[in-house]
Coordinates of C-alpha atoms in Angstrom, one line a residue:
X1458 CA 0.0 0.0 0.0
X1459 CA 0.9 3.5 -0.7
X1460 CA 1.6 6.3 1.6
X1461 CA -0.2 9.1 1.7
X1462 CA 1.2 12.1 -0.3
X1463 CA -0.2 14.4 2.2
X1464 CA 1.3 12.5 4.9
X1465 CA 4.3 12.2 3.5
X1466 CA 4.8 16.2 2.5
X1467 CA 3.4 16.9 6.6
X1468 CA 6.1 14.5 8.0
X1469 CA 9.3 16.2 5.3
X1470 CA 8.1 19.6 6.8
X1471 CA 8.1 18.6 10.2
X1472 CA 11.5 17.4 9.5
X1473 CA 12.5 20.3 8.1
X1474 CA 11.3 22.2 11.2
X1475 CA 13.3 19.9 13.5
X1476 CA 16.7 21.1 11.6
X1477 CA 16.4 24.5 11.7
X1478 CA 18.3 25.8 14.9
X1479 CA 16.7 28.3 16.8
X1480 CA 18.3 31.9 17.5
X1481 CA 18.9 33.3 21.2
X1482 CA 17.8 37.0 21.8
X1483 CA 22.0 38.0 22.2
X1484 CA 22.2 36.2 18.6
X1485 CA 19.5 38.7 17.1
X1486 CA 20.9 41.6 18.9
X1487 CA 24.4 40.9 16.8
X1488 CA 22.6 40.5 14.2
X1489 CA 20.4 43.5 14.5
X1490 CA 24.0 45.3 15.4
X1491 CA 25.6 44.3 12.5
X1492 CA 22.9 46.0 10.2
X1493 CA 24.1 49.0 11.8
X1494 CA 26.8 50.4 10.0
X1495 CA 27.4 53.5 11.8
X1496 CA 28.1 51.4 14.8
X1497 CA 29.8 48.6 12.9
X1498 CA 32.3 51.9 11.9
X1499 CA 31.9 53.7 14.8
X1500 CA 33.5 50.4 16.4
X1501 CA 36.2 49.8 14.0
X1502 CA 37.1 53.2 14.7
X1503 CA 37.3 52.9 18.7
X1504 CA 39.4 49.3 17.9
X1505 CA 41.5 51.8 15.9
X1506 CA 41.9 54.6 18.7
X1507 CA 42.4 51.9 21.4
X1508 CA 45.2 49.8 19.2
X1509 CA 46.8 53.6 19.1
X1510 CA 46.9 54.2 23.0
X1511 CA 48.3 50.7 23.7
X1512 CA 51.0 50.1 20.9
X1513 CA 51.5 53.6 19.2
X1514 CA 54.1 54.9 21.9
X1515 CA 56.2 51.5 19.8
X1516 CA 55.8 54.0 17.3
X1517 CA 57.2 57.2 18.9
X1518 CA 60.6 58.5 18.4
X1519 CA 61.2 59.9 21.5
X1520 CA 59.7 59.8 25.3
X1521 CA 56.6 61.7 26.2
X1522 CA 58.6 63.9 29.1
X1523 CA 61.5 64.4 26.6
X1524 CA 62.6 67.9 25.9
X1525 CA 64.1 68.8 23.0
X1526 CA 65.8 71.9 23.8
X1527 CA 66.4 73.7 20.7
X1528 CA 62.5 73.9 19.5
X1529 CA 62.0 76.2 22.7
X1530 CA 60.8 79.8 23.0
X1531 CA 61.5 81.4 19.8
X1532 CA 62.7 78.5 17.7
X1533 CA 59.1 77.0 18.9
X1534 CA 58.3 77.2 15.5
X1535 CA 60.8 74.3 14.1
X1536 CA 58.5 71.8 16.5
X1537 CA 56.1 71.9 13.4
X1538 CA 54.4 68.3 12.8
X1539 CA 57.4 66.6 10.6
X1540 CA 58.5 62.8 9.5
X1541 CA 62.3 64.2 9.3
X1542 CA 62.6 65.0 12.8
X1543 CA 60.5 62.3 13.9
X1544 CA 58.2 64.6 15.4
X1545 CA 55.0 63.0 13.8
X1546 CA 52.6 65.7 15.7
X1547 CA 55.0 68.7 16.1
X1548 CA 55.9 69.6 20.1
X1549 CA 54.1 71.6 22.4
X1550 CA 55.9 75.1 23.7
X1551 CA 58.1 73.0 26.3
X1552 CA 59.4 71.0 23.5
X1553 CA 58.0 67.9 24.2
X1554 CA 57.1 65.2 21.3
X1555 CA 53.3 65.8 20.9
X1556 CA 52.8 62.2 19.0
X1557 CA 53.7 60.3 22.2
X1558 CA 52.0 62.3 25.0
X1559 CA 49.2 62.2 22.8
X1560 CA 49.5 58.2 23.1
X1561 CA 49.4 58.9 26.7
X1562 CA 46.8 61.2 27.1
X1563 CA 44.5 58.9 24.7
X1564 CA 45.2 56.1 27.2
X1565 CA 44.7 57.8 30.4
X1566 CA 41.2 59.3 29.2
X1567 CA 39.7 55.8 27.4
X1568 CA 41.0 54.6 30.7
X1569 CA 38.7 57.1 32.9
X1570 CA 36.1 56.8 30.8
X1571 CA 36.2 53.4 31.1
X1572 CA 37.5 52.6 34.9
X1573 CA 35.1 55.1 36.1
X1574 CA 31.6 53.7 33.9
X1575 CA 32.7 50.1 35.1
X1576 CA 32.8 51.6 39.0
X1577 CA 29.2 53.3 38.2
X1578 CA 27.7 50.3 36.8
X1579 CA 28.6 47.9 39.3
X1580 CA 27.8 50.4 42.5
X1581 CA 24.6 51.6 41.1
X1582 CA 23.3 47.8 39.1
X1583 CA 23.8 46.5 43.1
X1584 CA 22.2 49.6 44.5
X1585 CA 19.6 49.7 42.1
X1586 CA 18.5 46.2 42.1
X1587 CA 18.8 45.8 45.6
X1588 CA 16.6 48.3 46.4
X1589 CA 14.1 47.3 43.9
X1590 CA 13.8 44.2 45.1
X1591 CA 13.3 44.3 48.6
X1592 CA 11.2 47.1 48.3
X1593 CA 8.8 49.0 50.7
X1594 CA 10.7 51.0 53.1
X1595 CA 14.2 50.2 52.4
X1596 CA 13.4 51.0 48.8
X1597 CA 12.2 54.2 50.0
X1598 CA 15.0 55.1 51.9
X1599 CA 17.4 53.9 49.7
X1600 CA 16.0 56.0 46.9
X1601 CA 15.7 59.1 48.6
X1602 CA 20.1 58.5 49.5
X1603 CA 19.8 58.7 45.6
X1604 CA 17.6 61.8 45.1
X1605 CA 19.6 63.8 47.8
X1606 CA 23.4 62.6 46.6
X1607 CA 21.5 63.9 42.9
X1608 CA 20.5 67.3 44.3
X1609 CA 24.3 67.9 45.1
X1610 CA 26.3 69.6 41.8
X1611 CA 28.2 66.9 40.7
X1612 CA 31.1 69.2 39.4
X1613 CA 31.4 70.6 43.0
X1614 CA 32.3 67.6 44.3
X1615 CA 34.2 65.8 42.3
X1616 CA 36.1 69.2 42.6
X1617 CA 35.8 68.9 46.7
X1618 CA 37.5 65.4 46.5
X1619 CA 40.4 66.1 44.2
X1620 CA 41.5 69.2 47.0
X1621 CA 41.0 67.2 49.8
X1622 CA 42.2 63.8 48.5
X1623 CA 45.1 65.3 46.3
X1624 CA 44.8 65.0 42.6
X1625 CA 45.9 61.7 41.3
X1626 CA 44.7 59.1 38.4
X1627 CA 43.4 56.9 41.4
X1628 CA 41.1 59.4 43.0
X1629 CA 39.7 61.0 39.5
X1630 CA 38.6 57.0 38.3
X1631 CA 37.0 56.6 42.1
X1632 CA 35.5 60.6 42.3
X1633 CA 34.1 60.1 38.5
X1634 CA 33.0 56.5 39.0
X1635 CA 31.3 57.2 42.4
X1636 CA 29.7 59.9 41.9
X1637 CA 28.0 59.0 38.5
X1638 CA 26.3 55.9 39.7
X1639 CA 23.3 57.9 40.5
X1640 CA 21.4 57.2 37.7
X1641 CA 22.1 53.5 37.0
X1642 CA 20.6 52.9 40.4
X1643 CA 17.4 54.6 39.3
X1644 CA 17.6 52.2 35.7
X1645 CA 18.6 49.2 37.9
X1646 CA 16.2 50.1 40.3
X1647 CA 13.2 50.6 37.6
X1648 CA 13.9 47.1 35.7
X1649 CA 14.2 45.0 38.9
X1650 CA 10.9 46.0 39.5
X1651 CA 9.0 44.3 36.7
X1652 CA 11.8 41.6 36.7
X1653 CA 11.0 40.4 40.6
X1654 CA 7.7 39.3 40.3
X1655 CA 8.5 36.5 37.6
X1656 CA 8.0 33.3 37.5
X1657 CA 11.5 32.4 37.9
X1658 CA 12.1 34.7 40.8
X1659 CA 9.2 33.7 42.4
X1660 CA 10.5 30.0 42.5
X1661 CA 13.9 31.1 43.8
X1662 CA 12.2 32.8 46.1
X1663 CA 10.3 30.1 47.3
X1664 CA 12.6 27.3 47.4
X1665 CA 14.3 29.4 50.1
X1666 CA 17.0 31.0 48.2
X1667 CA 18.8 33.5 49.9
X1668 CA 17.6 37.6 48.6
X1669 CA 21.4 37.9 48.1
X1670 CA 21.7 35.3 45.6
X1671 CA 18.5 35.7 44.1
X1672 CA 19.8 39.3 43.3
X1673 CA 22.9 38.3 42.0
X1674 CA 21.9 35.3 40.0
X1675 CA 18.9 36.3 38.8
X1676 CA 17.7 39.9 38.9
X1677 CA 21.7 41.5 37.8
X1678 CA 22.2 38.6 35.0
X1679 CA 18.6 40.1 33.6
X1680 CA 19.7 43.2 33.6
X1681 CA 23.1 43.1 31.8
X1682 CA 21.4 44.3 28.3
X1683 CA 20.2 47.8 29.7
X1684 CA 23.3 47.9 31.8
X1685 CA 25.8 47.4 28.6
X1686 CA 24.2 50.3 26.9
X1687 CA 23.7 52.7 29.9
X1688 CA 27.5 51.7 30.3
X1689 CA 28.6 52.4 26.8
X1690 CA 27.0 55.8 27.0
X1691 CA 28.5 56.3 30.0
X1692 CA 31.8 56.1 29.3
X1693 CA 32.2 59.7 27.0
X1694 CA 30.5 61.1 29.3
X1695 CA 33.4 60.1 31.7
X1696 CA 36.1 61.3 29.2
X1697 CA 33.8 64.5 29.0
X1698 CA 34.2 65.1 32.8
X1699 CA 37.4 64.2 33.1
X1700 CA 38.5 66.6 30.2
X1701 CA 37.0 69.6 31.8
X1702 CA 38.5 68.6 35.1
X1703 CA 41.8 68.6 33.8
X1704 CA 41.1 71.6 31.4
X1705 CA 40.3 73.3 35.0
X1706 CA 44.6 72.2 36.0
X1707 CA 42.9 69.6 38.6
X1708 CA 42.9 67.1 36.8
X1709 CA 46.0 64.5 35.7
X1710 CA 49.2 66.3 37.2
X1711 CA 52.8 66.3 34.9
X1712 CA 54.4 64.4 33.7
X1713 CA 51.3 62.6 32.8
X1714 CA 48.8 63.8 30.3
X1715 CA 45.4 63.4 29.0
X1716 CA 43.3 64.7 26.2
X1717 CA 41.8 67.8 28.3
X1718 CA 45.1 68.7 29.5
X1719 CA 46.7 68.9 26.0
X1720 CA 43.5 70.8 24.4
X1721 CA 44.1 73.0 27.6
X1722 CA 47.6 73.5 26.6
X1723 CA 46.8 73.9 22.7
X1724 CA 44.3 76.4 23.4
X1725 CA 46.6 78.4 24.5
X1726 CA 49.1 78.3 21.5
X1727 CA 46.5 79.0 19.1
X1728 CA 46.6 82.9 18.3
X1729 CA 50.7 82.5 17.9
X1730 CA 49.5 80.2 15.0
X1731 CA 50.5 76.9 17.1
X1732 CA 47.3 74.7 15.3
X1733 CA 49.2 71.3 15.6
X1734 CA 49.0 71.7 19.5
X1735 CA 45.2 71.5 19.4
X1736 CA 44.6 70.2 16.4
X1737 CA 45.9 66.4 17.2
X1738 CA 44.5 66.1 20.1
X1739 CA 40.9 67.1 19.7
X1740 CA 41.0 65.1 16.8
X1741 CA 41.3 62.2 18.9
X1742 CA 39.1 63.4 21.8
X1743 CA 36.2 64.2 19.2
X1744 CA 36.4 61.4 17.1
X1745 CA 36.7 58.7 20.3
X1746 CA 33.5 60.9 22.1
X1747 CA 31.3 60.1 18.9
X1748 CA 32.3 56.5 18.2
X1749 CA 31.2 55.8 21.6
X1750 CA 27.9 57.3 20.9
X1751 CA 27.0 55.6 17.8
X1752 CA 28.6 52.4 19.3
X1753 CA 26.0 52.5 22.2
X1754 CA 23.0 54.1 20.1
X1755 CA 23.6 50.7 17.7
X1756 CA 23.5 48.2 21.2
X1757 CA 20.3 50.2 22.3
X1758 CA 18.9 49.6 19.3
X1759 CA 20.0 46.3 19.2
X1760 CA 18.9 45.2 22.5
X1761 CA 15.5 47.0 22.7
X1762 CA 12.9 43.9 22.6
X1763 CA 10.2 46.3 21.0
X1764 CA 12.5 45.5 17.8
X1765 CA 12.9 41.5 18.2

């Protein structure tokens, strides 16, 4: 007896069914994020400006604290940006190669921008979620810590710590990152709302898992997608802050450098006709400032579920 050509077509689709491999949401959000070419390029180009703060000083022909005597005062002129004399970006008025302490200076700000959003995100995700999920009134004390530490001026204290403290790289990274956790707590705080009364919470909850762990293997792992993009955004913002900090002279002290300090310094050049000084610099601080943008424009985009 024949089989059934309907039978036999319904069991070949089934088939078919059973080989194709389902997609997890992170595998869509790649996917979504590669469509993206302004954040595709936007992170080819922070690759670029990160492989330059870690291997370009390979590249440099002399130190960043080396002077070279003879482009000072008025022979300032001769540090113009040259191949010859090795000088790639010029020198700045103390004769100083400008090519390597820019290296340095776009290392020390990707690494306050950086060191400073990780501190944030961890201190305020913990915060946040912590307080969202116990609720009632340790929620509302906790959250009205957050509303008052808010209503300080941000600027003003960061500025407090760095006179009191003494200015170093170790207490800009801990003044930036602790004061700017403010508003991940809030976004932590908000999402582990709607995430505690799941089903999956619930039954941690019940089986007598401890609040601690629930929070840390539950809640925080269900929050990583809003907390990579608030962290990606974060992060020029950090370089913004701690430009105009050092743009201010409290910021990174000589012999070390960072973007703000050398715009400071170029700024300063510029009506002598000095553009290199500037110029290099605020190249880099501009282009790294939008790449990071676009870069976490693209993950929000990517991650929102209203798009899966």
């Amino acid at each position: 007896m024949l089989p059934n050509p309907a039978t036999v077509e319904s069991v070949a689709e089934a088939m078919n069914m059973a080989e194709v491999k389902g997609r997890s949401l992170w595998a869509d959000a790649r996917q979504r994020f590669l469509h993206n070419k302004a954040a595709v390029v936007s992170l080819v180009i922070l690759a670029l400006v990160g492989g330059f703060a870690l291997f370009g000083g390979l590249l440099a022909q002399y130190e960043n604290d080396f002077v070279d005597f003879t482009l000072i005062g008025s022979n300032a002129y001769r540090g113009v940006p040259s191949f010859e004399t090795g000088h790639f970006f010029g020198t700045d008025n103390s004769g100083r190669d400008l090519f390597a302490r820019t290296v340095q200076g776009t290392g020390i700000s990707l690494m306050v921008g950086i060191v400073g959003a990780l501190v944030a995100v961890v201190v305020g995700t913990l915060y946040g979620a912590t307080a969202g999920y116990f609720g009632g009134r340790t929620d509302g004390i906790m959250m009205r810590i957050v509303d008052v530490l808010m209503s300080i001026p941000f600027m003003f204290v960061l500025i407090l710590m760095l006179v009191i403290f003494g200015r170093s790289i170790f207490m800009l990274f801990l003044g930036i990152g602790l004061i700017s956790w403010l508003d991940m707590a809030r976004i932590a705080r908000g999402q582990t709302l709607a995430i505690k009364n799941k089903e999956f919470v619930e039954v941690a909850h019940a089986t007598g898992v401890h609040p601690i762990k629930i929070i840390l293997r539950h809640i925080v792992p269900n929050l990583l997608g809003i907390v990579i993009v608030y962290a990606t955004l974060l992060v020029p913002n950090m370089i913004i802050f701690e430009s105009f900090i050092s743009f201010l002279g409290l910021g990174v002290q000589e012999p070390a450098t960072s973007l703000g300090a050398l715009i400071n310094e170029g700024s300063s050049t510029m009506q002598y006709g000095y553009y290199w000084q500037i110029a290099f610099p605020l190249f880099f601080f501009v282009v790294t400032i939008f790449a990071f943008f676009f870069v976490g424009d693209g993950l929000r985009d990517a991650l929102d579920p209203k798009d899966s």
